[in-house]
XYZ file of N, CA and C in Angstrom:
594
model
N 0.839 -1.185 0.000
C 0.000 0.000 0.000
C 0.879 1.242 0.000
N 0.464 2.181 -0.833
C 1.555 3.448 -0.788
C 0.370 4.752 -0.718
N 1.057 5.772 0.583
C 0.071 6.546 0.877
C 0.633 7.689 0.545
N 0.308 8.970 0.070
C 0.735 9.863 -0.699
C 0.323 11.006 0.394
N 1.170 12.206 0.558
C 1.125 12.974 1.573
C 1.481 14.504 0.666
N 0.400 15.322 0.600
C 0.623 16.364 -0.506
C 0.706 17.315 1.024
N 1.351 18.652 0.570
C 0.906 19.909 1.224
C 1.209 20.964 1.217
N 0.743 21.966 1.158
C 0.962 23.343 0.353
C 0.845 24.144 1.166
N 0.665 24.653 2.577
C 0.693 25.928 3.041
C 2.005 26.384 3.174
N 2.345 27.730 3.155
C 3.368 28.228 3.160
C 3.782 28.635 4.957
N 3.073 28.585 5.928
C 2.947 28.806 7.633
C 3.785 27.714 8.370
N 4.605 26.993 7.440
C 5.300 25.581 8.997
C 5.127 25.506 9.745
N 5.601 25.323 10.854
C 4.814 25.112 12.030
C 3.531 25.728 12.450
N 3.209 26.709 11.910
C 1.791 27.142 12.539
C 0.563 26.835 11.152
N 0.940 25.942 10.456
C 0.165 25.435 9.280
C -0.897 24.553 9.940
N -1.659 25.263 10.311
C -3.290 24.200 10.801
C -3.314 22.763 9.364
N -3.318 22.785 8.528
C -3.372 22.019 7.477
C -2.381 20.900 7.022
N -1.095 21.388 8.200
C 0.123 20.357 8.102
C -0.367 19.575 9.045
N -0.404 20.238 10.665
C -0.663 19.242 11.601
C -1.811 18.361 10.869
N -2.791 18.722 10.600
C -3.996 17.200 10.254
C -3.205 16.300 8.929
N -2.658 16.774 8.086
C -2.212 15.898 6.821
C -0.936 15.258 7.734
N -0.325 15.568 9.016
C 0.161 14.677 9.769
C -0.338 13.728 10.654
N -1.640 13.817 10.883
C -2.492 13.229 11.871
C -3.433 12.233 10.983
N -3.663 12.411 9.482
C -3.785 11.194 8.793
C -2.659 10.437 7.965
N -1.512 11.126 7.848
C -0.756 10.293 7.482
C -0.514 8.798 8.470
N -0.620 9.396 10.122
C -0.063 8.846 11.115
C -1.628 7.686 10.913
N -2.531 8.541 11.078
C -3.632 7.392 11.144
C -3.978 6.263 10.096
N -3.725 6.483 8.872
C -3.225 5.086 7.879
C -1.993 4.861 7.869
N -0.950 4.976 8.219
C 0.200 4.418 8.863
C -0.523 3.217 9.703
N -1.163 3.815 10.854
C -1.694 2.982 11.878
C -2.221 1.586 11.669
N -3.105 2.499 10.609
C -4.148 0.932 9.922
C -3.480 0.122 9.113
N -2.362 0.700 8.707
C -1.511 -0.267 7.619
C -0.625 -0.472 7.597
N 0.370 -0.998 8.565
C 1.782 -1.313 9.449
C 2.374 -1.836 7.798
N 3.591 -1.099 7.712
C 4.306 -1.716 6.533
C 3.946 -0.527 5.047
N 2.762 0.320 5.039
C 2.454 0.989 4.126
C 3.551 2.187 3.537
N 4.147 2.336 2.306
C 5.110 3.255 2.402
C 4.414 4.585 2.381
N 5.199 5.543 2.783
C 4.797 7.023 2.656
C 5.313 7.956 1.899
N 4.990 8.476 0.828
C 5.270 9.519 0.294
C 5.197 10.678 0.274
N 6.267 11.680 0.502
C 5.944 13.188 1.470
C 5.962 14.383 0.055
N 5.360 14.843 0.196
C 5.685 16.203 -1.133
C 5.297 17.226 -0.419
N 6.202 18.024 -0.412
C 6.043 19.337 0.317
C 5.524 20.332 -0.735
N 5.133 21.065 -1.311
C 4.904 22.021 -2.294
C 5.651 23.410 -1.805
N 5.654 23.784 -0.677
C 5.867 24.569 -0.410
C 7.582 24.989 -0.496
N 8.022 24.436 -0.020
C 9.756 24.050 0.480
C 10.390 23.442 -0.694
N 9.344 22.966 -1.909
C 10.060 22.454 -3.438
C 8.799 21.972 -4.599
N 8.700 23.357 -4.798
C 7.408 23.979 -5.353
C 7.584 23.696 -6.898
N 6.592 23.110 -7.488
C 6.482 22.892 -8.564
C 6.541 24.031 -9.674
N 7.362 24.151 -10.439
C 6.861 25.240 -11.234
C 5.869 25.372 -11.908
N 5.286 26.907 -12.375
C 3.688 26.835 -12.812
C 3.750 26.582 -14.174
N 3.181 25.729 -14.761
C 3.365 24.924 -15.931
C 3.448 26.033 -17.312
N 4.303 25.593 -18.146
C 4.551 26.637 -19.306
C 4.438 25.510 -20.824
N 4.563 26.152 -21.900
C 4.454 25.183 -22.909
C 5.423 24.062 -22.628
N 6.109 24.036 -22.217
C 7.158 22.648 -22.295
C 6.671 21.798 -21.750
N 6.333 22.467 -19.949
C 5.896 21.282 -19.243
C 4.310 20.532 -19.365
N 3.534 21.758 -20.189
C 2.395 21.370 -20.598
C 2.694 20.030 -21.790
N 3.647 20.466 -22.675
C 3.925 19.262 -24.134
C 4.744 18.015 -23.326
N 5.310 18.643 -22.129
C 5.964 17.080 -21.905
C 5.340 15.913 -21.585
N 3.932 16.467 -20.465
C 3.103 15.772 -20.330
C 1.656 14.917 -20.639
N 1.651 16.073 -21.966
C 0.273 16.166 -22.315
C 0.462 15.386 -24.152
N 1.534 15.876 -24.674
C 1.450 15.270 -26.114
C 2.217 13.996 -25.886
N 2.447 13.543 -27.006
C 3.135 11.853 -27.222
C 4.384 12.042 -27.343
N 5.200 11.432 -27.095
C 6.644 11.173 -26.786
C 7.394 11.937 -27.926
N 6.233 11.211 -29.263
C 7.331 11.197 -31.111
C 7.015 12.986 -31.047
N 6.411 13.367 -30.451
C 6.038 15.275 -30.572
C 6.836 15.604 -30.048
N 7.475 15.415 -28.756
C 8.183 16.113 -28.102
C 9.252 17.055 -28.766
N 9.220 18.438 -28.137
C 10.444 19.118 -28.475
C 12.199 18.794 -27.703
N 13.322 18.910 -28.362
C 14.394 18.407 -26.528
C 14.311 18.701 -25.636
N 13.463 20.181 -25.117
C 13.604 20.568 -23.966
C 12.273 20.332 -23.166
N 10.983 19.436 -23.905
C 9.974 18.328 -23.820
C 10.421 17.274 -22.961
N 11.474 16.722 -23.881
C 12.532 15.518 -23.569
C 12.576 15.444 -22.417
N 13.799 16.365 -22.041
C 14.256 16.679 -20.545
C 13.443 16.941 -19.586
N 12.283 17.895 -19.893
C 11.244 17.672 -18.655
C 10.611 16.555 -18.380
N 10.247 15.709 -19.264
C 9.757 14.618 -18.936
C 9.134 13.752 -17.686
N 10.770 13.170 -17.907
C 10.534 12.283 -16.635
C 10.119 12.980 -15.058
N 10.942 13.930 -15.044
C 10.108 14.355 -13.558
C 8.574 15.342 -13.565
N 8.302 15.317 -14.663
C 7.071 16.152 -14.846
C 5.888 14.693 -15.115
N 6.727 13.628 -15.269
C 5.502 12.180 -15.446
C 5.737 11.166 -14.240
N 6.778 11.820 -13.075
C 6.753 11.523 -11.998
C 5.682 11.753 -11.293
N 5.530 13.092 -10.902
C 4.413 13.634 -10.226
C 2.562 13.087 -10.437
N 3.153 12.327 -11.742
C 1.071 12.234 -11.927
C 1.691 10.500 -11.455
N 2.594 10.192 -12.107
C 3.106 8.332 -11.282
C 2.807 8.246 -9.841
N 3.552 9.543 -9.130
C 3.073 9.065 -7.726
C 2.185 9.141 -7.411
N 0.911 9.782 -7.995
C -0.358 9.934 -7.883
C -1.121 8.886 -7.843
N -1.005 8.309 -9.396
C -1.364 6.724 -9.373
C -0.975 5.586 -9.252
N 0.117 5.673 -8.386
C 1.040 4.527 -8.055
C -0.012 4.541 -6.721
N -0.782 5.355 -5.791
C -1.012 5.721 -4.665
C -2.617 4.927 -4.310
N -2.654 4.018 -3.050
C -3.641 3.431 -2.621
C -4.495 4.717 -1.790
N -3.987 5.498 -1.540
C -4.544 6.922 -0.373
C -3.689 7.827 -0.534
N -4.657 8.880 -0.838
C -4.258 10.187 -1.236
C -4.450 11.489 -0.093
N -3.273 12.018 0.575
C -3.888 13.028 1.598
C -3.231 14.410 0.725
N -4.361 15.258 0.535
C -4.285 16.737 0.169
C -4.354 17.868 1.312
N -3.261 18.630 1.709
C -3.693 19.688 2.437
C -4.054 20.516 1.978
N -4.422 21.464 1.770
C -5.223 22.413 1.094
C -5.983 23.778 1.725
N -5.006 24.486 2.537
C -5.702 25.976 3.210
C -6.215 26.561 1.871
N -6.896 27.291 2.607
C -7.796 28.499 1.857
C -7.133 29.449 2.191
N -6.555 30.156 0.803
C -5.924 31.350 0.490
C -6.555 32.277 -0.304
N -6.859 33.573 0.444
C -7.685 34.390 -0.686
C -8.633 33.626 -1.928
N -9.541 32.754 -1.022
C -10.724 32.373 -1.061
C -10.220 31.000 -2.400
N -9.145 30.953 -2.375
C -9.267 29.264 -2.863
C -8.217 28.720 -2.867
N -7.257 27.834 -3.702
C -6.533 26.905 -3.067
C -5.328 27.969 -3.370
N -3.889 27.304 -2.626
C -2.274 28.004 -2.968
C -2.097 27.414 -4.345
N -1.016 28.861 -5.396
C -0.620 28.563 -5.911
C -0.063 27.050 -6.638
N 0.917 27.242 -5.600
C 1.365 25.457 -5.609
C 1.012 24.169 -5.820
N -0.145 24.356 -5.023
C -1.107 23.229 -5.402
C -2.034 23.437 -6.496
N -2.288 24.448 -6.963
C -3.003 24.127 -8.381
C -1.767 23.789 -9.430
N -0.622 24.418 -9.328
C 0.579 23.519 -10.271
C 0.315 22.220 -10.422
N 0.349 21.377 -8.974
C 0.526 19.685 -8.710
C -0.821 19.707 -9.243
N -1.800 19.896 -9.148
C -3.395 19.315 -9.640
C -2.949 19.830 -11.508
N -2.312 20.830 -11.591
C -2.174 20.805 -13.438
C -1.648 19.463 -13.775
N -0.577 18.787 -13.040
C 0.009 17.854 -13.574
C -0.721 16.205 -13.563
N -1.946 16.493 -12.965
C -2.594 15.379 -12.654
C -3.637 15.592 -13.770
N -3.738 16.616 -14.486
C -5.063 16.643 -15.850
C -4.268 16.357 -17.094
N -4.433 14.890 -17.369
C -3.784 14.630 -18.554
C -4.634 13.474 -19.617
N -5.007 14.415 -20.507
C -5.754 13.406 -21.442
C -4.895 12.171 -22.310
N -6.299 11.462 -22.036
C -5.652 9.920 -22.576
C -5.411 8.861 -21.027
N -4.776 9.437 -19.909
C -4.380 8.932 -18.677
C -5.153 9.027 -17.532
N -5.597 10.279 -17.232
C -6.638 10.778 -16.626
C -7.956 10.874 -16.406
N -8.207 11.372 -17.779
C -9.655 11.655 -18.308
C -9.434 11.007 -20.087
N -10.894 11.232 -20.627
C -10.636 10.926 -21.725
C -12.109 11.777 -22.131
N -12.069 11.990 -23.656
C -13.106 12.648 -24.291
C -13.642 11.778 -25.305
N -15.300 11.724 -24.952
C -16.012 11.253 -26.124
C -17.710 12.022 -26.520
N -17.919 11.759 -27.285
C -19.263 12.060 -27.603
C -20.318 12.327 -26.483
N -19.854 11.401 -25.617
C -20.696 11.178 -24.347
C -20.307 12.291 -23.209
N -19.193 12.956 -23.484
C -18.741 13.881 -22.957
C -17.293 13.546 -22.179
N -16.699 14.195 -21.113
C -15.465 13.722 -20.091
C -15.481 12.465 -19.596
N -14.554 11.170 -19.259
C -14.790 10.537 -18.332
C -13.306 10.592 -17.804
N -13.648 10.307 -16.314
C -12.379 10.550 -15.170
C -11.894 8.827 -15.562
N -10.677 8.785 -15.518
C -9.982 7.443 -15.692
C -9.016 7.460 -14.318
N -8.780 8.146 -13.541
C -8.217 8.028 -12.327
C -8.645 7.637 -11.073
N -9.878 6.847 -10.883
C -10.461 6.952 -9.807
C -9.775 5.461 -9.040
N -10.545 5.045 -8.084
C -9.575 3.669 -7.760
C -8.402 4.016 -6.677
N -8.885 5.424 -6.027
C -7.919 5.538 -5.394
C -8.900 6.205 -4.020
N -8.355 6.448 -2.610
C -9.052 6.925 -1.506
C -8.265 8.600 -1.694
N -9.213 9.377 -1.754
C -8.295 10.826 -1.647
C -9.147 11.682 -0.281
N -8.498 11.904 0.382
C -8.795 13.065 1.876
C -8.125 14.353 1.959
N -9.409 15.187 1.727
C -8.766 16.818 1.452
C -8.420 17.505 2.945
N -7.692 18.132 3.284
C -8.012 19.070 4.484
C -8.000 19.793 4.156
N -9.393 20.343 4.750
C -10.216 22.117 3.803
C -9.306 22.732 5.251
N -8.733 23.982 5.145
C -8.296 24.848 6.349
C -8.902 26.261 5.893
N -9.033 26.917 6.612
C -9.755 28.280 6.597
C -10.275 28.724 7.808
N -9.674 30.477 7.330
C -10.142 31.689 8.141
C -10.979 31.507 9.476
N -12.072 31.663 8.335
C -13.706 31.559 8.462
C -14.351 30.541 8.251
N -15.852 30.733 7.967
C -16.922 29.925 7.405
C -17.029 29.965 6.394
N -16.980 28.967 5.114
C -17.871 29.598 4.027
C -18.712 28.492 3.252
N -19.241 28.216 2.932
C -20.832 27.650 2.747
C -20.000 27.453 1.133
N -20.285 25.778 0.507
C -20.405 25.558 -0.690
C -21.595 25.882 -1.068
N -20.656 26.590 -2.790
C -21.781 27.606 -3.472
C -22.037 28.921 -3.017
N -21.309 29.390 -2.136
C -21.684 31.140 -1.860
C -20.578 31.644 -2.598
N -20.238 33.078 -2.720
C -19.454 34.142 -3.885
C -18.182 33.789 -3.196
N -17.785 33.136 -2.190
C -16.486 33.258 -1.983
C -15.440 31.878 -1.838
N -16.467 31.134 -1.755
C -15.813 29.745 -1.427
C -15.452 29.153 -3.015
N -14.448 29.282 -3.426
C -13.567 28.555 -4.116
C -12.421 27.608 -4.157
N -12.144 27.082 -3.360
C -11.548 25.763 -2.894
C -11.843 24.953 -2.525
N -12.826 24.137 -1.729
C -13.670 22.776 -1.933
C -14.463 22.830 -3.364
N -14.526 23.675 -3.692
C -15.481 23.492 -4.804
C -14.518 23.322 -6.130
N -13.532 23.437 -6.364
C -12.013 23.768 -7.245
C -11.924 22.279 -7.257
N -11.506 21.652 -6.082
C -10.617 20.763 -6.263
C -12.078 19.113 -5.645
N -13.146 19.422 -5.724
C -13.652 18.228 -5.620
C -14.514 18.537 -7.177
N -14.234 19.502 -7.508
C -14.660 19.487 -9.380
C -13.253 18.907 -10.471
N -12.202 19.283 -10.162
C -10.927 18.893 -10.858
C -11.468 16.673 -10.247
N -11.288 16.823 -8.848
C -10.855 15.401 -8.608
C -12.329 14.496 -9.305
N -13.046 15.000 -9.503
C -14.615 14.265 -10.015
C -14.056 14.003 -12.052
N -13.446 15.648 -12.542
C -13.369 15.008 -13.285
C -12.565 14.223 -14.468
N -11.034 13.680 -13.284
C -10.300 12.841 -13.552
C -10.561 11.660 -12.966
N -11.958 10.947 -11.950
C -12.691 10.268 -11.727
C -12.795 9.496 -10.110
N -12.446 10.968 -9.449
C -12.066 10.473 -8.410
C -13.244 11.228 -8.022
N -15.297 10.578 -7.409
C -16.200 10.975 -7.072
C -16.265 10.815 -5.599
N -15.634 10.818 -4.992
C -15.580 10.709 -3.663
C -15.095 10.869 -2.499
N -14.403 12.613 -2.613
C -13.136 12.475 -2.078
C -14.099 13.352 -0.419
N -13.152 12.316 0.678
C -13.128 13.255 1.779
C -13.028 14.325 2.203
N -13.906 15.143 2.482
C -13.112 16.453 3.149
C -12.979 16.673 5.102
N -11.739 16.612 5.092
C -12.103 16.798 7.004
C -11.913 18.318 6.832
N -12.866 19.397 7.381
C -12.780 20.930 7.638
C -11.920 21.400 8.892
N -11.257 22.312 8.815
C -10.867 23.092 10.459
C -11.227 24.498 9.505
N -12.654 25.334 10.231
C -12.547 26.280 9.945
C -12.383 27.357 11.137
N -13.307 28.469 11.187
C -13.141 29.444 11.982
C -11.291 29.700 12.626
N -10.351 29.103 11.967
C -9.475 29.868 12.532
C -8.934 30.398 12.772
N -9.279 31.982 12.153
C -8.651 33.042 12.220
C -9.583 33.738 13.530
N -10.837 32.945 14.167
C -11.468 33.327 15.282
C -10.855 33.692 16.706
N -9.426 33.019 16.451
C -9.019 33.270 18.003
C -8.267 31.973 17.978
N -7.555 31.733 19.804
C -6.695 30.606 19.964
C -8.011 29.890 20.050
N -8.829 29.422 20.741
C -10.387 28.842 21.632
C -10.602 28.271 20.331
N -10.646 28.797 19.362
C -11.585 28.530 17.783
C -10.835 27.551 16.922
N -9.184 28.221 16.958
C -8.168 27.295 16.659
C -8.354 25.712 16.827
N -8.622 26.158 18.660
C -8.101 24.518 19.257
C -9.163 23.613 18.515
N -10.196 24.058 18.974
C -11.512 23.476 18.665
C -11.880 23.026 18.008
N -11.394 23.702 16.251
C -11.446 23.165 15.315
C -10.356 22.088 14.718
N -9.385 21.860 15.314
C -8.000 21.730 15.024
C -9.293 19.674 16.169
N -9.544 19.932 16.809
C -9.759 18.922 17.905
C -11.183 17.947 17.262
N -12.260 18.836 16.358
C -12.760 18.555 15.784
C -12.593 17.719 14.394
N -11.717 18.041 13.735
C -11.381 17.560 12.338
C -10.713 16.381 13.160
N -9.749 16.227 14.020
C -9.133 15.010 14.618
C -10.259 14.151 15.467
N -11.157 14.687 15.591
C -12.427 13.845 15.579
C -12.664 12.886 14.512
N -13.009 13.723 13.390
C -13.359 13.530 12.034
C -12.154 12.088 11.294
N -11.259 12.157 11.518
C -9.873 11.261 11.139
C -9.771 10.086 11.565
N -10.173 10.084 12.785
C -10.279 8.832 13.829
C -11.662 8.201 13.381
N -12.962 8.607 12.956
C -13.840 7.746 12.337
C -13.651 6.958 10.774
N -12.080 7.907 10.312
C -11.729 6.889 9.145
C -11.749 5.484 9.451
């Protein structure tokens, strides 16, 4: 079993969104003595934001490639490998000016790849990636209600993960915490509620 450990806030130690993507890494660890772990920091070795190369390295066929296609390659067809090499998928994912970090929409570019991913027909998109367990940690401020004018990050990335065919992804929330320390804990104690009924 190989469990995949994404995370993107830029706050280290005071990253509400690290501690829980550490508190489920630890908790399927638990359940699965022997499972390897795979760590990707985004933050500390940040993907670059995709440009024609890294778009053609990944996206056209090998015989297209340009040389400098070539060379990106392999580590640009790493990133979607460890994806689907992966039995459980943990995403951290704060809310930054109302939707996900930079960074992590890079790593989610590299996971939309037709032919591998998704595929197109008459019938419209279908997700070819599913087959896998993915658990988001929503982090945020405040409150914000899927579907109101501001919430763009649960709604971003459980529309991307639906339609490379992953319909089911977890979300554990810690919100209110820009409310105070009290609001912090609470929520921080709550979502580790939420983890432990995995």
């Amino acid at each position: 079993m190989q469990i995949l450990r994404i995370d993107s806030a830029v706050t280290g130690e005071n990253s509400v969104s690290r501690e829980l993507t550490q508190a489920l890494a630890d908790h399927f660890a638990a359940k699965n003595p022997g499972a390897t772990l795979i760590e990707r920091d985004l933050a500390s070795n940040p993907l670059p934001h995709i440009d024609a190369v890294t778009t053609g390295a990944i996206r056209l066929p090998q015989d297209a490639h340009t040389p400098a296609m070539q060379a990106a390659f392999p580590a640009e067809r790493a990133v979607l490998d460890e994806f689907l090499a992966s039995d459980v998928v943990i995403i951290g994912a704060p809310m930054y000016n109302f939707t996900i970090p930079s960074q992590l929409k890079a790593w989610l570019d590299r996971l939309g790849v037709p032919g591998v991913t998704f595929s197109y027909s008459e019938a419209g998109p279908k997700g070819l990636a599913g087959g896998r367990r993915v658990i988001v940690v929503s982090s945020r401020g405040g409150v914000y209600e899927q579907d109101t004018p501001f919430e763009h990050q649960e709604t971003l990335i459980r529309d991307f993960l639906s339609f490379i065919g992953v319909d089911d992804p977890v979300f554990i929330r810690a919100e209110k915490i820009g409310f105070g320390p009290e609001a912090r804990a609470e929520a921080l104690a709550d979502a580790k509620a939420e983890i432990a009924k995995l």
